[in-house]
CSV table of N, CA and C in Angstrom, one decimal:
chain,number,residue,atom,x,y,z
M,1,MET,N,-21.3,-41.4,31.3
M,1,MET,CA,-20.3,-40.3,31.4
M,1,MET,C,-19.4,-40.3,30.2
M,2,ARG,N,-19.0,-41.4,29.7
M,2,ARG,CA,-18.1,-41.5,28.6
M,2,ARG,C,-18.8,-41.0,27.3
M,3,THR,N,-20.1,-41.3,27.1
M,3,THR,CA,-20.9,-40.9,26.0
M,3,THR,C,-21.0,-39.3,26.0
M,4,PHE,N,-21.2,-38.8,27.2
M,4,PHE,CA,-21.3,-37.3,27.3
M,4,PHE,C,-20.0,-36.7,26.9
M,5,ALA,N,-18.9,-37.2,27.4
M,5,ALA,CA,-17.6,-36.7,27.0
M,5,ALA,C,-17.3,-36.7,25.5
M,6,LEU,N,-17.7,-37.8,24.9
M,6,LEU,CA,-17.5,-38.0,23.5
M,6,LEU,C,-18.4,-37.0,22.7
M,7,VAL,N,-19.6,-36.8,23.1
M,7,VAL,CA,-20.5,-35.8,22.5
M,7,VAL,C,-20.0,-34.4,22.7
M,8,ALA,N,-19.5,-34.1,23.9
M,8,ALA,CA,-18.9,-32.8,24.1
M,8,ALA,C,-17.7,-32.6,23.3
M,9,LEU,N,-16.8,-33.6,23.1
M,9,LEU,CA,-15.7,-33.4,22.3
M,9,LEU,C,-16.1,-33.2,20.8
M,10,ALA,N,-17.0,-34.0,20.4
M,10,ALA,CA,-17.5,-33.9,19.0
M,10,ALA,C,-18.1,-32.5,18.7
M,11,LEU,N,-18.8,-31.9,19.7
M,11,LEU,CA,-19.4,-30.6,19.5
M,11,LEU,C,-18.2,-29.5,19.5
M,12,LEU,N,-17.3,-29.7,20.3
M,12,LEU,CA,-16.1,-28.8,20.4
M,12,LEU,C,-15.4,-28.8,19.0
M,13,LEU,N,-15.1,-30.0,18.5
M,13,LEU,CA,-14.4,-30.1,17.2
M,13,LEU,C,-15.2,-29.6,16.1
M,14,ALA,N,-16.5,-29.8,16.1
M,14,ALA,CA,-17.4,-29.2,15.1
M,14,ALA,C,-17.4,-27.7,15.2
M,15,GLY,N,-17.4,-27.1,16.4
M,15,GLY,CA,-17.3,-25.7,16.5
M,15,GLY,C,-16.0,-25.1,16.0
M,16,ILE,N,-14.9,-25.8,16.3
M,16,ILE,CA,-13.6,-25.3,15.8
M,16,ILE,C,-13.6,-25.4,14.3
M,17,ALA,N,-14.1,-26.5,13.7
M,17,ALA,CA,-14.1,-26.6,12.3
M,17,ALA,C,-15.0,-25.5,11.6
M,18,TYR,N,-16.1,-25.2,12.3
M,18,TYR,CA,-17.0,-24.2,11.7
M,18,TYR,C,-16.2,-22.8,11.7
M,19,VAL,N,-15.6,-22.5,12.8
M,19,VAL,CA,-14.9,-21.2,12.8
M,19,VAL,C,-13.8,-21.2,11.7
M,20,ARG,N,-13.0,-22.3,11.6
M,20,ARG,CA,-11.9,-22.3,10.6
M,20,ARG,C,-12.4,-22.3,9.2
M,21,LEU,N,-13.6,-23.0,8.9
M,21,LEU,CA,-14.0,-23.2,7.6
M,21,LEU,C,-15.2,-22.3,7.2
M,22,ALA,N,-15.7,-21.5,8.1
M,22,ALA,CA,-16.9,-20.7,7.7
M,22,ALA,C,-16.5,-19.7,6.6
M,23,PRO,N,-17.3,-19.7,5.6
M,23,PRO,CA,-17.0,-18.7,4.5
M,23,PRO,C,-17.3,-17.3,4.9
M,24,MET,N,-16.5,-16.4,4.4
M,24,MET,CA,-16.7,-15.0,4.5
M,24,MET,C,-17.3,-14.5,3.2
M,25,ARG,N,-18.6,-14.3,3.2
M,25,ARG,CA,-19.2,-13.9,1.9
M,25,ARG,C,-19.0,-12.4,1.6
M,26,MET,N,-18.6,-12.2,0.4
M,26,MET,CA,-18.3,-10.9,0.0
M,26,MET,C,-19.5,-9.9,0.2
M,27,SER,N,-20.7,-10.4,0.0
M,27,SER,CA,-21.9,-9.5,0.2
M,27,SER,C,-22.1,-9.1,1.6
M,28,ASP,N,-21.6,-9.9,2.6
M,28,ASP,CA,-21.7,-9.5,4.0
M,28,ASP,C,-20.6,-8.7,4.5
M,29,TRP,N,-19.4,-8.8,3.9
M,29,TRP,CA,-18.2,-8.2,4.6
M,29,TRP,C,-17.6,-7.1,3.7
M,30,HIS,N,-17.8,-7.1,2.4
M,30,HIS,CA,-17.2,-6.0,1.6
M,30,HIS,C,-18.1,-4.8,1.6
M,31,VAL,N,-18.1,-4.1,2.7
M,31,VAL,CA,-18.9,-2.9,2.9
M,31,VAL,C,-18.1,-1.7,3.3
M,32,ALA,N,-18.6,-0.5,3.0
M,32,ALA,CA,-17.9,0.7,3.2
M,32,ALA,C,-17.6,0.9,4.7
M,33,PRO,N,-16.4,1.4,5.0
M,33,PRO,CA,-16.1,1.7,6.4
M,33,PRO,C,-16.7,3.0,6.8
M,34,ASP,N,-17.9,2.9,7.5
M,34,ASP,CA,-18.5,4.1,8.0
M,34,ASP,C,-19.2,3.8,9.3
M,35,ALA,N,-19.4,4.8,10.2
M,35,ALA,CA,-20.0,4.5,11.5
M,35,ALA,C,-21.4,4.0,11.5
M,36,SER,N,-22.2,4.2,10.5
M,36,SER,CA,-23.5,3.7,10.5
M,36,SER,C,-23.7,2.2,10.5
M,37,ARG,N,-22.7,1.5,10.2
M,37,ARG,CA,-22.7,0.0,10.1
M,37,ARG,C,-22.3,-0.7,11.3
M,38,ARG,N,-21.7,0.0,12.3
M,38,ARG,CA,-21.2,-0.6,13.5
M,38,ARG,C,-22.3,-1.3,14.3
M,39,THR,N,-21.8,-2.4,15.0
M,39,THR,CA,-22.8,-3.1,15.8
M,39,THR,C,-22.9,-2.7,17.3
M,40,GLY,N,-21.9,-1.9,17.7
M,40,GLY,CA,-21.8,-1.5,19.1
M,40,GLY,C,-21.0,-2.5,20.0
M,41,LYS,N,-20.6,-3.6,19.4
M,41,LYS,CA,-19.7,-4.5,20.1
M,41,LYS,C,-18.3,-3.9,20.2
M,42,PRO,N,-17.5,-4.3,21.2
M,42,PRO,CA,-16.2,-3.8,21.3
M,42,PRO,C,-15.1,-4.6,20.5
M,43,ASN,N,-15.6,-5.3,19.4
M,43,ASN,CA,-14.7,-6.1,18.6
M,43,ASN,C,-14.5,-5.6,17.2
M,44,ASP,N,-14.5,-4.2,17.1
M,44,ASP,CA,-14.1,-3.6,15.9
M,44,ASP,C,-13.3,-2.3,16.1
M,45,TYR,N,-12.8,-1.8,15.0
M,45,TYR,CA,-12.0,-0.5,15.1
M,45,TYR,C,-12.3,0.2,13.8
M,46,LEU,N,-12.7,1.5,13.9
M,46,LEU,CA,-13.1,2.2,12.7
M,46,LEU,C,-12.3,3.5,12.6
M,47,VAL,N,-11.6,3.7,11.5
M,47,VAL,CA,-10.9,4.9,11.2
M,47,VAL,C,-11.8,5.6,10.1
M,48,ALA,N,-12.6,6.6,10.5
M,48,ALA,CA,-13.5,7.3,9.7
M,48,ALA,C,-14.2,8.4,10.5
M,49,GLU,N,-14.9,9.3,9.9
M,49,GLU,CA,-15.7,10.3,10.6
M,49,GLU,C,-16.6,9.6,11.6
M,50,ASP,N,-16.6,10.0,12.8
M,50,ASP,CA,-17.4,9.4,13.9
M,50,ASP,C,-17.0,8.0,14.3
M,51,GLY,N,-15.7,7.7,13.9
M,51,GLY,CA,-15.2,6.4,14.3
M,51,GLY,C,-14.3,6.5,15.6
M,52,ASP,N,-13.5,5.5,15.7
M,52,ASP,CA,-12.6,5.5,16.9
M,52,ASP,C,-11.4,6.5,16.6
M,53,ARG,N,-11.2,6.8,15.4
M,53,ARG,CA,-10.2,7.8,15.0
M,53,ARG,C,-10.6,8.4,13.7
M,54,ALA,N,-10.3,9.6,13.5
M,54,ALA,CA,-10.8,10.3,12.2
M,54,ALA,C,-10.1,9.7,11.0
M,55,ALA,N,-10.7,9.9,9.9
M,55,ALA,CA,-10.1,9.4,8.6
M,55,ALA,C,-8.7,10.0,8.5
M,56,VAL,N,-7.9,9.3,7.8
M,56,VAL,CA,-6.5,9.7,7.6
M,56,VAL,C,-6.3,10.4,6.3
M,57,LEU,N,-5.7,11.5,6.3
M,57,LEU,CA,-5.4,12.2,5.0
M,57,LEU,C,-4.0,11.9,4.6
M,58,ARG,N,-3.8,11.5,3.4
M,58,ARG,CA,-2.5,11.1,2.9
M,58,ARG,C,-2.2,11.9,1.6
M,59,PRO,N,-0.9,12.1,1.2
M,59,PRO,CA,-0.6,12.8,0.0
M,59,PRO,C,-0.8,12.0,-1.3
M,60,GLU,N,-0.8,10.7,-1.2
M,60,GLU,CA,-0.8,9.9,-2.4
M,60,GLU,C,-2.2,9.9,-3.0
M,61,PRO,N,-2.3,9.7,-4.4
M,61,PRO,CA,-3.6,9.5,-5.0
M,61,PRO,C,-4.2,8.2,-4.5
M,62,PRO,N,-5.5,8.1,-4.5
M,62,PRO,CA,-6.2,6.9,-4.0
M,62,PRO,C,-5.7,5.5,-4.4
M,63,ALA,N,-5.5,5.4,-5.7
M,63,ALA,CA,-5.1,4.0,-6.2
M,63,ALA,C,-3.7,3.7,-5.7
M,64,ASP,N,-2.8,4.7,-5.7
M,64,ASP,CA,-1.4,4.5,-5.1
M,64,ASP,C,-1.5,4.1,-3.6
M,65,LEU,N,-2.3,4.8,-2.9
M,65,LEU,CA,-2.5,4.6,-1.5
M,65,LEU,C,-3.0,3.2,-1.2
M,66,LEU,N,-4.0,2.8,-2.0
M,66,LEU,CA,-4.6,1.4,-1.8
M,66,LEU,C,-3.6,0.4,-2.3
M,67,SER,N,-2.7,0.7,-3.2
M,67,SER,CA,-1.7,-0.3,-3.6
M,67,SER,C,-0.7,-0.5,-2.4
M,68,LYS,N,-0.4,0.5,-1.7
M,68,LYS,CA,0.5,0.4,-0.5
M,68,LYS,C,-0.2,-0.5,0.5
M,69,ILE,N,-1.5,-0.2,0.8
M,69,ILE,CA,-2.3,-0.9,1.8
M,69,ILE,C,-2.3,-2.4,1.4
M,70,ASP,N,-2.5,-2.6,0.1
M,70,ASP,CA,-2.6,-4.0,-0.4
M,70,ASP,C,-1.3,-4.8,-0.1
M,71,LEU,N,-0.2,-4.1,-0.4
M,71,LEU,CA,1.1,-4.8,-0.1
M,71,LEU,C,1.3,-5.0,1.4
M,72,ILE,N,0.9,-4.1,2.2
M,72,ILE,CA,1.0,-4.2,3.7
M,72,ILE,C,0.1,-5.4,4.2
M,73,ALA,N,-1.2,-5.4,3.7
M,73,ALA,CA,-2.1,-6.4,4.1
M,73,ALA,C,-1.7,-7.8,3.7
M,74,LEU,N,-1.3,-7.9,2.5
M,74,LEU,CA,-1.0,-9.3,2.0
M,74,LEU,C,0.4,-9.8,2.4
M,75,SER,N,1.2,-8.9,3.0
M,75,SER,CA,2.4,-9.3,3.6
M,75,SER,C,2.3,-9.9,5.0
M,76,GLU,N,1.1,-9.7,5.6
M,76,GLU,CA,0.8,-10.2,6.9
M,76,GLU,C,0.4,-11.7,6.8
M,77,PRO,N,0.7,-12.5,7.8
M,77,PRO,CA,0.3,-13.9,7.8
M,77,PRO,C,-1.2,-14.1,7.8
M,78,ARG,N,-1.6,-15.2,7.1
M,78,ARG,CA,-3.0,-15.6,7.1
M,78,ARG,C,-4.0,-14.6,6.6
M,79,THR,N,-3.5,-13.8,5.7
M,79,THR,CA,-4.4,-12.7,5.1
M,79,THR,C,-4.6,-12.9,3.7
M,80,ILE,N,-5.8,-12.7,3.2
M,80,ILE,CA,-6.2,-12.8,1.8
M,80,ILE,C,-7.0,-11.5,1.5
M,81,ARG,N,-7.1,-11.2,0.2
M,81,ARG,CA,-8.0,-10.2,-0.3
M,81,ARG,C,-9.3,-10.9,-0.6
M,82,LEU,N,-10.4,-10.4,0.0
M,82,LEU,CA,-11.7,-11.0,-0.2
M,82,LEU,C,-12.4,-10.4,-1.4
M,83,ALA,N,-12.2,-9.1,-1.5
M,83,ALA,CA,-12.9,-8.4,-2.6
M,83,ALA,C,-12.3,-7.1,-2.9
M,84,GLY,N,-12.5,-6.5,-4.1
M,84,GLY,CA,-12.0,-5.2,-4.5
M,84,GLY,C,-10.5,-5.3,-4.9
M,85,THR,N,-10.0,-4.2,-5.4
M,85,THR,CA,-8.6,-4.1,-5.8
M,85,THR,C,-8.2,-2.6,-5.5
M,86,PRO,N,-6.9,-2.4,-5.5
M,86,PRO,CA,-6.4,-1.1,-5.3
M,86,PRO,C,-6.9,-0.1,-6.4
M,87,HIS,N,-7.1,-0.6,-7.6
M,87,HIS,CA,-7.6,0.2,-8.7
M,87,HIS,C,-9.1,0.7,-8.4
M,88,ASP,N,-9.8,-0.2,-7.7
M,88,ASP,CA,-11.2,0.2,-7.3
M,88,ASP,C,-11.2,1.2,-6.2
M,89,ARG,N,-10.1,1.4,-5.5
M,89,ARG,CA,-10.0,2.3,-4.3
M,89,ARG,C,-10.8,1.8,-3.2
M,90,PHE,N,-11.1,0.5,-3.2
M,90,PHE,CA,-11.9,-0.1,-2.1
M,90,PHE,C,-11.6,-1.6,-2.1
M,91,ALA,N,-11.2,-2.1,-1.0
M,91,ALA,CA,-10.8,-3.5,-0.9
M,91,ALA,C,-11.1,-4.0,0.5
M,92,THR,N,-11.4,-5.3,0.6
M,92,THR,CA,-11.7,-6.0,1.9
M,92,THR,C,-10.8,-7.2,2.0
M,93,TYR,N,-10.1,-7.3,3.1
M,93,TYR,CA,-9.2,-8.4,3.4
M,93,TYR,C,-9.8,-9.2,4.6
M,94,VAL,N,-9.3,-10.5,4.6
M,94,VAL,CA,-9.7,-11.3,5.8
M,94,VAL,C,-8.4,-11.8,6.3
M,95,GLN,N,-8.2,-11.6,7.6
M,95,GLN,CA,-7.0,-12.2,8.3
M,95,GLN,C,-7.5,-13.1,9.5
M,96,ARG,N,-6.9,-14.3,9.5
M,96,ARG,CA,-7.4,-15.3,10.5
M,96,ARG,C,-6.3,-15.4,11.7
M,97,SER,N,-6.8,-15.6,12.9
M,97,SER,CA,-5.9,-15.8,14.0
M,97,SER,C,-5.1,-17.1,13.9
M,98,LEU,N,-4.0,-17.1,14.5
M,98,LEU,CA,-3.1,-18.3,14.4
M,98,LEU,C,-3.7,-19.6,14.9
M,99,LEU,N,-4.1,-19.6,16.2
M,99,LEU,CA,-4.5,-20.8,16.8
M,99,LEU,C,-5.9,-21.3,16.3
M,100,MET,N,-6.9,-20.5,16.5
M,100,MET,CA,-8.3,-20.9,16.2
M,100,MET,C,-8.8,-20.6,14.8
M,101,GLY,N,-8.1,-19.7,14.1
M,101,GLY,CA,-8.5,-19.4,12.8
M,101,GLY,C,-9.7,-18.4,12.8
M,102,TYR,N,-9.9,-17.6,13.9
M,102,TYR,CA,-11.0,-16.7,13.9
M,102,TYR,C,-10.8,-15.6,12.8
M,103,PRO,N,-11.8,-15.4,11.9
M,103,PRO,CA,-11.6,-14.4,10.9
M,103,PRO,C,-12.0,-13.0,11.3
M,104,ASP,N,-11.2,-12.1,10.8
M,104,ASP,CA,-11.5,-10.6,11.0
M,104,ASP,C,-11.6,-10.1,9.5
M,105,ALA,N,-12.5,-9.2,9.3
M,105,ALA,CA,-12.6,-8.5,8.0
M,105,ALA,C,-12.1,-7.1,8.1
M,106,ILE,N,-11.3,-6.7,7.2
M,106,ILE,CA,-10.8,-5.3,7.2
M,106,ILE,C,-11.1,-4.7,5.8
M,107,SER,N,-12.0,-3.7,5.9
M,107,SER,CA,-12.4,-3.0,4.7
M,107,SER,C,-11.7,-1.6,4.6
M,108,VAL,N,-11.1,-1.3,3.5
M,108,VAL,CA,-10.3,-0.1,3.3
M,108,VAL,C,-10.8,0.6,2.1
M,109,ARG,N,-10.9,1.9,2.3
M,109,ARG,CA,-11.4,2.8,1.1
M,109,ARG,C,-10.5,4.0,1.1
M,110,ALA,N,-10.1,4.4,-0.1
M,110,ALA,CA,-9.4,5.7,-0.3
M,110,ALA,C,-10.2,6.5,-1.3
M,111,GLU,N,-10.5,7.7,-0.9
M,111,GLU,CA,-11.2,8.6,-1.8
M,111,GLU,C,-10.4,9.9,-2.0
M,112,PRO,N,-10.6,10.5,-3.2
M,112,PRO,CA,-9.8,11.7,-3.5
M,112,PRO,C,-10.2,12.8,-2.4
M,113,ASP,N,-9.1,13.5,-2.0
M,113,ASP,CA,-9.3,14.6,-1.1
M,113,ASP,C,-8.2,15.7,-1.4
M,114,GLY,N,-8.6,16.7,-2.1
M,114,GLY,CA,-7.6,17.7,-2.6
M,114,GLY,C,-6.7,17.0,-3.5
M,115,THR,N,-5.4,17.2,-3.3
M,115,THR,CA,-4.4,16.6,-4.1
M,115,THR,C,-4.0,15.2,-3.6
M,116,GLY,N,-4.6,14.7,-2.5
M,116,GLY,CA,-4.2,13.4,-2.0
M,116,GLY,C,-5.5,12.5,-1.8
M,117,SER,N,-5.5,11.9,-0.7
M,117,SER,CA,-6.6,10.9,-0.4
M,117,SER,C,-7.0,11.0,1.0
M,118,ARG,N,-8.3,10.5,1.2
M,118,ARG,CA,-8.9,10.3,2.5
M,118,ARG,C,-9.0,8.8,2.7
M,119,LEU,N,-8.4,8.3,3.7
M,119,LEU,CA,-8.4,6.8,3.9
M,119,LEU,C,-9.3,6.5,5.1
M,120,THR,N,-10.2,5.5,4.9
M,120,THR,CA,-11.0,5.0,5.9
M,120,THR,C,-10.8,3.5,6.0
M,121,ILE,N,-10.8,3.0,7.2
M,121,ILE,CA,-10.6,1.5,7.5
M,121,ILE,C,-11.5,1.1,8.5
M,122,TRP,N,-12.1,-0.1,8.3
M,122,TRP,CA,-12.9,-0.7,9.3
M,122,TRP,C,-12.5,-2.2,9.5
M,123,SER,N,-12.0,-2.5,10.7
M,123,SER,CA,-11.5,-3.8,11.0
M,123,SER,C,-12.4,-4.4,12.1
M,124,ARG,N,-13.0,-5.6,11.8
M,124,ARG,CA,-14.0,-6.1,12.7
M,124,ARG,C,-13.9,-7.7,12.7
M,125,SER,N,-14.3,-8.2,13.9
M,125,SER,CA,-14.3,-9.7,14.1
M,125,SER,C,-15.6,-10.2,13.7
M,126,ARG,N,-15.6,-11.4,13.1
M,126,ARG,CA,-16.8,-12.1,12.7
M,126,ARG,C,-17.5,-12.8,13.9
M,127,PHE,N,-16.7,-13.3,14.8
M,127,PHE,CA,-17.2,-14.1,15.9
M,127,PHE,C,-16.8,-13.3,17.2
M,128,GLY,N,-17.6,-13.6,18.2
M,128,GLY,CA,-17.3,-13.1,19.6
M,128,GLY,C,-17.8,-11.7,19.9
M,129,HIS,N,-17.5,-11.2,21.0
M,129,HIS,CA,-17.9,-9.9,21.5
M,129,HIS,C,-16.8,-9.0,21.6
M,130,GLY,N,-15.7,-9.4,22.3
M,130,GLY,CA,-14.5,-8.6,22.5
M,130,GLY,C,-13.4,-9.2,21.6
M,131,ASP,N,-12.3,-8.4,21.4
M,131,ASP,CA,-11.2,-8.9,20.6
M,131,ASP,C,-9.9,-8.6,21.2
M,132,LEU,N,-9.8,-8.1,22.5
M,132,LEU,CA,-8.6,-7.8,23.2
M,132,LEU,C,-7.7,-6.8,22.4
M,133,GLY,N,-8.4,-5.9,21.7
M,133,GLY,CA,-7.7,-4.9,21.0
M,133,GLY,C,-7.0,-5.3,19.7
M,134,VAL,N,-7.3,-6.5,19.2
M,134,VAL,CA,-6.6,-7.0,18.0
M,134,VAL,C,-6.9,-6.1,16.8
M,135,ASN,N,-8.1,-5.7,16.6
M,135,ASN,CA,-8.5,-4.9,15.4
M,135,ASN,C,-7.8,-3.6,15.4
M,136,ARG,N,-7.8,-2.9,16.6
M,136,ARG,CA,-7.1,-1.6,16.7
M,136,ARG,C,-5.7,-1.7,16.4
M,137,LYS,N,-5.0,-2.7,17.0
M,137,LYS,CA,-3.6,-2.9,16.8
M,137,LYS,C,-3.2,-3.1,15.4
M,138,ARG,N,-4.1,-3.9,14.7
M,138,ARG,CA,-3.8,-4.2,13.3
M,138,ARG,C,-3.9,-2.9,12.5
M,139,VAL,N,-5.0,-2.2,12.6
M,139,VAL,CA,-5.1,-1.0,11.9
M,139,VAL,C,-4.0,0.0,12.1
M,140,GLU,N,-3.6,0.2,13.4
M,140,GLU,CA,-2.6,1.1,13.7
M,140,GLU,C,-1.2,0.7,13.1
M,141,ARG,N,-1.0,-0.6,13.1
M,141,ARG,CA,0.2,-1.2,12.5
M,141,ARG,C,0.3,-0.9,11.0
M,142,TRP,N,-0.9,-1.1,10.4
M,142,TRP,CA,-0.9,-0.9,8.9
M,142,TRP,C,-0.7,0.6,8.6
M,143,LEU,N,-1.3,1.5,9.4
M,143,LEU,CA,-1.1,2.9,9.2
M,143,LEU,C,0.4,3.3,9.4
M,144,GLU,N,1.0,2.7,10.5
M,144,GLU,CA,2.4,3.0,10.7
M,144,GLU,C,3.3,2.6,9.5
M,145,LYS,N,3.0,1.4,8.9
M,145,LYS,CA,3.7,0.9,7.8
M,145,LYS,C,3.6,1.8,6.6
M,146,LEU,N,2.5,2.6,6.5
M,146,LEU,CA,2.4,3.5,5.3
M,146,LEU,C,3.5,4.5,5.2
M,147,ASP,N,4.1,4.8,6.4
M,147,ASP,CA,5.2,5.8,6.4
M,147,ASP,C,6.6,5.2,6.2
M,148,ASP,N,6.6,3.8,6.1
M,148,ASP,CA,7.9,3.1,5.8
M,148,ASP,C,8.3,3.5,4.4
M,149,PRO,N,9.5,4.0,4.2
M,149,PRO,CA,10.0,4.3,2.9
M,149,PRO,C,10.2,3.2,2.0
M,150,GLU,N,10.2,1.9,2.5
M,150,GLU,CA,10.3,0.7,1.7
M,150,GLU,C,9.0,0.4,1.0
M,151,MET,N,7.9,1.0,1.4
M,151,MET,CA,6.5,0.7,0.9
M,151,MET,C,6.3,1.5,-0.4
């Protein structure tokens, strides 16, 4: 029984280490936010045509809009930019959960639309099936912060 418990503990620790240390490869996660790439799992949130919410129209030029998003994203805890830059008008961020370190990828794109921009965002979990609404809450929080005059 003791051997079984030790093996179970070792497997649990290995699983936790894998989640915390698993690389997020740019080629897998830095992808355009559009409905055609969705998995059908309830652990993502898409702001785009045919998404959970329509793309957001903003008055700022794309690079300026992505600069604001970049500041918002990188001001959040445990968040890094995986790929892209505001100048590219397309960037992907990784934010990890506090306790287990579960990674979520957030791809953001701004395209010219009239005198402003069309913003699309896709936030999705790498592991699991559900996310308890974490991806939706994150995206909605970032969008609210865009209207903050301090940004």
